[in-house]
Amino acid sequence: MLELRGVTAGYGRTIVLDDVSVVVPTGDAVAVMGHNGAGKTTLLRVAVGLLPVRAGTVLLDGEDVTRLRPNARVRRGLGYVPQGQQCFPQMTTMENLQLITTSKAEIRGVLDTFPALTELLSRRAGLLSGGQRQQLAIARTLLTQPRMLILDEPTEGIQPNVVQEIEQVILGLTQRGDLSVLLVEQHVGFALRSTGSYYVLESGRITAQGEGGAGALDSVRAAMAV
Amino acid sequence: MDVIVSQLFTGASTGAVLLLVALGLALTFGQMGVINMAHGEFLMAGAYTAYLTQQAVSNSDVSLLIALPLGFLVAGMLGLLLEMTVISRMYHRPLDTLLVTFGVGLILQQVARDVFGAQPKAVASPTWLHGQLDLLGYGYPVTRLFIVTIAVGCLAGTAAVLKYTALGRRIRATVQNRDLAETVGVSTRGTDRVTFFLGSGLAGVAGVALTLVTATVSNLGTSYIVPAFLVVVAGGIGQIKGSVIAAFALGIVGAFLTYYTSGSLATVLTFVLVVAFLQIRPQGLFTVRTRSLA
Ligand SMILES: Nc1ncnc2c1ncn2[C@@H]1O[C@H](COP(=O)(O)OP(=O)(O)OP(=O)(O)O)[C@@H](O)[C@H]1O
Ligand SMILES: [Mg+2]
């Protein structure tokens, strides 16, 4: 379970998040939606510890992790796939994975999830396509064996056929039951299909929240149109 | 012909010393971007470690072999201490780092002068390094061959650590994308410390090696620090193979210039050549290639 309580955060003098509270119950999948610049990535950076809070607390499975560095949160089961298909460009695909573990069995496990990576193991990650890099990013995060997985716009800027594949994997992950998921997504349809509840973030505030499912489509669209 | 061969060999051994000094910098400056002006003083610390080891173990045949790892440890610990107390507070502030570490270097020199005196300290080289080896009709001092061997060994060791070990992957990951490294579970602060320990330790090894060819004084480091930075910059930041070529090129060019001109003029000319080279290729010999900046 991940809980952000009354989080206020920003960069320099600007406040980007103003008293935001979000809960991801154990085993559930939650979507955060909002327009460009609403503060979604900022919210996730606070959750993983890359950005300090001005006020508020971050709780992971009930433990206050607000002051913990990101790597300590990872060791407590928090996994993060950042926006923008990030990788270690000068390292090969294999080295990107071996950074987490050298266990052949574990690596084979994530390669089963993303078979396309098998051909690319000795290629430098900086030379992969955007879609391939995103698959690598998700695979690498899965190797950290998270109990709480955070995904920031995992299908943004990726060709449609690869998007399908990635969406299938995410759908599978959200239904696993032993994994909680916090998904930031601009595609409202996919977000609501793959999660059980949602928040709408506008200009750093939560403006709507509720249960997911196809029935929520209209209310989310209405909340985001404002 | 004789001149060419002899200057090539002289240049190669100067290049080897430069490489040893620059190798540590390639880690702390090349990989981490820290401008540590006290790096030269870690060299000096290594040299005095060799001297002290010889005082304690009077058998010069073995004292060198003890001094090499010991010099690594002593300089490495000094570097670690510097990183934890000073440099860690100034990441992203290169000018502050430069000035403060320059000051730390001066303090270390003064401490060494107070402890060891102003007189140069000589370290006796082991008997198994006495004599010359006949190479292409030129008698090559075995001590200098040994220095080249140490340089090549340290190079191979550093490259192997970076390429094949978990620590090496963590170092490279931290350099390439610090935030991402943290969020996949790498302790980037811990990695910084270890990297700094290794880089400083290599300077210590260089210092021990230097005692084979020169006497130890408190300002030993000052004559090596600028050429070492030049080697790393000319080789291409973050590219160790570039540093290797640049070190030997600088050593050999310097040796020839010294032969045809004078020592100090040769130093100036070498600098001019490096600066001219950097005007043409500001990125150095080798550059980092990627498809995107991610
Ligand atoms: N490093 C930064 N320094 C200063 N301002 C920033 C920084 N990162 C983001 N911002 C600002 O904070 C606000 C929220 O940005 P954020 O990246 O959280 O938005 P987002 O909802 O993730 O948008 P997108 O959908 O485009 O990814 C924006 O106004 C942005 O300009
Ligand atoms: Mg974003």
Short mmCIF file of C-alpha atoms in Angstrom, two decimals, chain A residues 45 48 50 69-71 74-75 80 82 84-91 95 98-100 102 124 126-129 133 140 144, chain B residues 162-163 166 168-170 172-174 176-189 239 288-294:
data_model
loop_
_atom_site.label_atom_id
_atom_site.label_comp_id
_atom_site.label_asym_id
_atom_site.label_seq_id
_atom_site.Cartn_x
_atom_site.Cartn_y
_atom_site.Cartn_z
CA ARG A 45 8.77 11.84 -8.08
CA VAL A 48 9.67 7.55 -5.08
CA LEU A 50 13.40 12.02 -6.09
CA ARG A 69 16.27 8.06 -0.31
CA PRO A 70 14.85 6.44 -3.47
CA ASN A 71 17.16 3.40 -3.32
CA VAL A 74 13.20 0.42 -3.82
CA ARG A 75 14.52 -2.06 -1.27
CA TYR A 80 9.23 3.00 -10.64
CA PRO A 82 9.77 6.92 -15.13
CA GLY A 84 10.32 8.99 -21.27
CA GLN A 85 11.67 5.44 -21.76
CA GLN A 86 14.72 6.05 -19.63
CA CYS A 87 17.70 3.72 -19.69
CA PHE A 88 21.44 3.68 -19.17
CA PRO A 89 22.39 4.47 -22.77
CA GLN A 90 26.04 3.37 -22.73
CA MET A 91 25.25 0.01 -21.16
CA GLU A 95 23.89 -4.81 -18.48
CA GLN A 98 22.24 -7.14 -14.69
CA LEU A 99 22.43 -3.89 -12.78
CA ILE A 100 19.51 -5.29 -10.77
CA THR A 102 22.71 -11.43 -12.30
CA ARG A 124 23.63 -0.70 -26.30
CA GLY A 126 20.98 4.03 -26.22
CA LEU A 127 20.59 2.52 -29.67
CA LEU A 128 17.20 0.86 -29.01
CA SER A 129 13.95 2.30 -30.34
CA ARG A 133 13.59 1.05 -24.40
CA ARG A 140 14.32 -3.74 -15.37
CA THR A 144 13.58 -5.29 -8.53
CA LEU B 162 34.13 -1.13 -14.77
CA LYS B 163 33.15 -3.62 -17.44
CA ALA B 166 28.47 -5.32 -10.25
CA GLY B 168 31.41 -1.30 -12.29
CA ARG B 169 27.83 -1.45 -13.52
CA ARG B 170 26.72 0.66 -10.56
CA ARG B 172 28.53 3.47 -14.92
CA ALA B 173 24.80 3.61 -14.19
CA THR B 174 25.29 6.39 -11.65
CA GLN B 176 24.90 7.92 -17.00
CA ASN B 177 21.64 8.63 -15.18
CA ARG B 178 21.87 9.34 -11.49
CA ASP B 179 18.14 9.63 -10.74
CA LEU B 180 17.36 6.49 -12.68
CA ALA B 181 20.15 4.63 -10.86
CA GLU B 182 18.64 5.62 -7.50
CA THR B 183 15.18 4.45 -8.53
CA VAL B 184 16.39 1.02 -9.59
CA GLY B 185 17.93 0.58 -6.18
CA VAL B 186 21.52 1.78 -6.59
CA SER B 187 22.85 3.74 -3.64
CA THR B 188 24.38 6.54 -5.70
CA ARG B 189 25.96 8.15 -2.64
CA GLN B 239 36.54 7.52 -22.07
CA VAL B 288 30.08 9.13 -26.20
CA ARG B 289 27.65 8.03 -28.92
CA THR B 290 23.96 7.55 -28.33
CA ARG B 291 20.78 7.56 -30.31
CA SER B 292 19.05 9.84 -27.84
CA LEU B 293 19.98 11.65 -24.68
CA ALA B 294 17.67 9.53 -22.51
#
